[in-house]
Short mmCIF file of C-alpha atoms in Angstrom, two decimals:
data_model
loop_
_atom_site.label_atom_id
_atom_site.label_comp_id
_atom_site.label_asym_id
_atom_site.label_seq_id
_atom_site.Cartn_x
_atom_site.Cartn_y
_atom_site.Cartn_z
CA MET A 127 -60.66 -5.22 -4.63
CA ALA A 128 -57.23 -5.90 -3.16
CA ARG A 129 -54.48 -7.18 -5.41
CA ASP A 130 -52.37 -10.17 -4.46
CA VAL A 131 -48.78 -9.17 -3.83
CA ASN A 132 -47.60 -12.65 -4.78
CA PRO A 133 -50.31 -14.31 -6.87
CA ARG A 134 -50.22 -18.01 -7.65
CA PRO A 135 -48.23 -19.01 -10.75
CA ASN A 136 -51.24 -19.51 -13.06
CA GLN A 137 -53.27 -16.48 -11.90
CA PRO A 138 -53.24 -13.36 -14.07
CA CYS A 139 -50.26 -11.12 -13.43
CA PRO A 140 -51.06 -8.05 -11.29
CA CYS A 141 -49.19 -5.78 -13.73
CA GLY A 142 -52.12 -5.98 -16.14
CA SER A 143 -50.39 -7.73 -19.02
CA GLY A 144 -52.94 -10.53 -19.09
CA LYS A 145 -50.22 -13.18 -19.00
CA PRO A 146 -50.04 -15.77 -16.24
CA TYR A 147 -47.91 -14.56 -13.36
CA LYS A 148 -45.29 -17.30 -13.83
CA GLN A 149 -44.62 -16.09 -17.41
CA CYS A 150 -44.53 -12.37 -16.62
CA CYS A 151 -43.43 -10.73 -13.37
CA ALA A 152 -42.40 -13.96 -11.63
CA VAL A 153 -39.53 -14.27 -14.12
CA LYS A 154 -38.42 -10.71 -13.36
CA LYS A 155 -38.55 -11.42 -9.63
CA GLN A 156 -36.49 -14.57 -10.08
CA ARG A 157 -33.90 -12.65 -12.10
CA ARG A 158 -33.74 -9.97 -9.43
CA ARG A 159 -33.31 -12.57 -6.69
CA LYS A 160 -30.62 -14.37 -8.68
CA LEU A 161 -28.76 -11.10 -9.32
CA LEU A 162 -29.03 -10.23 -5.64
CA ARG A 163 -27.65 -13.65 -4.62
CA GLN A 164 -24.79 -13.35 -7.10
CA SER A 165 -23.89 -9.86 -5.95
CA ARG A 166 -23.96 -11.01 -2.30
CA LYS A 167 -21.63 -13.89 -3.16
CA LEU A 168 -19.30 -11.56 -5.04
CA LEU A 169 -19.30 -9.10 -2.16
CA THR A 170 -18.56 -11.93 0.28
CA TRP A 171 -15.61 -13.11 -1.83
CA ILE A 172 -14.26 -9.58 -2.15
CA ALA A 173 -14.54 -9.08 1.61
CA ALA A 174 -12.83 -12.43 2.26
CA ALA A 175 -10.01 -11.54 -0.14
CA GLY A 176 -9.64 -8.16 1.57
CA VAL A 177 -9.44 -9.75 5.00
CA LEU A 178 -6.89 -12.27 3.75
CA ALA A 179 -4.80 -9.49 2.20
CA LEU A 180 -5.00 -7.57 5.47
CA VAL A 181 -3.85 -10.61 7.47
CA VAL A 182 -0.91 -11.19 5.11
CA TYR A 183 0.02 -7.50 5.26
CA ALA A 184 -0.17 -7.50 9.06
CA PHE A 185 1.98 -10.63 9.24
CA PHE A 186 4.72 -9.04 7.17
CA GLN A 187 4.50 -5.79 9.11
CA MET A 188 4.83 -7.61 12.42
CA SER A 189 8.00 -9.34 11.30
CA GLY A 190 9.72 -5.94 11.39
CA VAL A 191 12.21 -6.83 8.69
CA ARG A 192 11.44 -5.12 5.40
CA TYR A 193 15.04 -4.90 4.18
CA THR A 194 17.08 -8.06 4.74
CA ASP A 195 20.78 -8.86 4.69
CA GLN A 196 20.43 -9.60 0.97
CA ASP A 197 19.32 -5.99 0.44
CA LEU A 198 21.99 -4.53 2.72
CA THR A 199 24.99 -5.87 0.80
CA VAL A 200 27.29 -3.13 2.15
CA VAL A 201 27.07 -4.66 5.64
CA ASP A 202 28.50 -8.09 6.53
CA PHE A 203 26.03 -10.19 8.52
CA SER A 204 27.99 -13.46 8.17
CA THR A 205 29.29 -13.39 11.75
CA LEU A 206 25.77 -13.54 13.19
CA ASN A 207 23.55 -16.53 13.81
CA ARG A 208 19.90 -16.43 12.76
CA SER A 209 18.48 -14.80 15.90
CA GLN A 210 21.31 -12.25 16.11
CA LYS A 211 20.87 -11.39 12.44
CA ARG A 212 17.12 -10.95 12.93
CA ALA A 213 17.68 -8.67 15.94
CA ALA A 214 20.19 -6.53 14.01
CA LEU A 215 17.90 -6.33 10.98
CA GLN A 216 14.91 -5.39 13.14
CA ALA A 217 16.94 -2.62 14.76
CA ALA A 218 18.09 -1.33 11.36
CA ASN A 219 14.53 -1.46 10.00
CA GLN A 220 13.10 0.38 13.02
CA ALA A 221 15.72 3.12 13.56
CA ARG A 222 15.05 6.32 11.62
CA CYS A 223 17.46 8.12 9.33
CA PRO A 224 18.53 11.37 11.05
CA CYS A 225 18.51 13.45 7.82
CA GLY A 226 14.74 14.00 8.10
CA CYS A 227 13.72 11.97 5.04
CA GLY A 228 11.37 9.82 7.14
CA MET A 229 12.96 6.55 6.07
CA THR A 230 14.45 3.86 8.27
CA LEU A 231 18.21 3.31 8.33
CA ALA A 232 17.95 0.15 6.26
CA GLN A 233 15.57 1.74 3.77
CA CYS A 234 17.79 4.79 3.36
CA VAL A 235 20.93 2.70 2.80
CA VAL A 236 19.20 0.43 0.27
CA THR A 237 17.16 2.98 -1.69
CA ASP A 238 18.77 6.42 -1.33
CA SER A 239 22.34 6.50 -2.61
CA THR A 240 22.29 10.33 -2.52
CA CYS A 241 21.58 10.68 1.21
CA PRO A 242 24.26 12.90 2.79
CA LEU A 243 24.26 10.65 5.87
CA ARG A 244 24.39 7.33 4.00
CA SER A 245 27.93 6.42 5.13
CA LYS A 246 27.04 7.29 8.74
CA ASN A 247 23.92 5.14 8.42
CA ILE A 248 26.01 2.23 7.12
CA ASP A 249 28.33 2.68 10.11
CA ARG A 250 25.32 2.70 12.46
CA ILE A 251 24.05 -0.57 10.96
CA ARG A 252 27.53 -2.08 11.25
CA ALA A 253 27.53 -1.04 14.92
CA MET A 254 24.17 -2.80 15.35
CA VAL A 255 25.71 -5.93 13.82
CA ARG A 256 28.70 -5.71 16.21
CA GLU A 257 26.35 -5.11 19.13
CA ASN A 258 24.30 -8.21 18.27
CA SER A 259 27.34 -10.39 17.59
CA GLN A 260 28.46 -10.11 21.20
CA PRO A 261 27.19 -13.01 23.35
CA GLN A 262 24.32 -12.07 25.60
CA GLY A 263 25.41 -13.03 29.10
CA GLY A 264 23.51 -12.64 32.29
#
């Protein structure tokens, strides 16, 4: 005699308990399905939050300006307009410190006051500011 995989609600449960299916294993199946749905929803939300975080991170990385003129207080950016300031800051945030620390010029000037080349790095950033303050003619 073959057992029903999914018996009707009022038939005896196939597990052998003698209870109607709807009061025995059907409840367990419903709980399992509910738990599965909830875990899928949670996983979807976690994935969506991860994608959103990745998009935000990528946006800030594409801007190219981690350290701004407010961080680089030793350099005067007041002579530059917005686009010139952005160009100078991007250059300072992309150029590498020559001491071998692996930091950018701006990062080294802001965070490492013990760098032996810090004053040279400040001068390099000031040169970038001067370079960007000159009108671009063509």
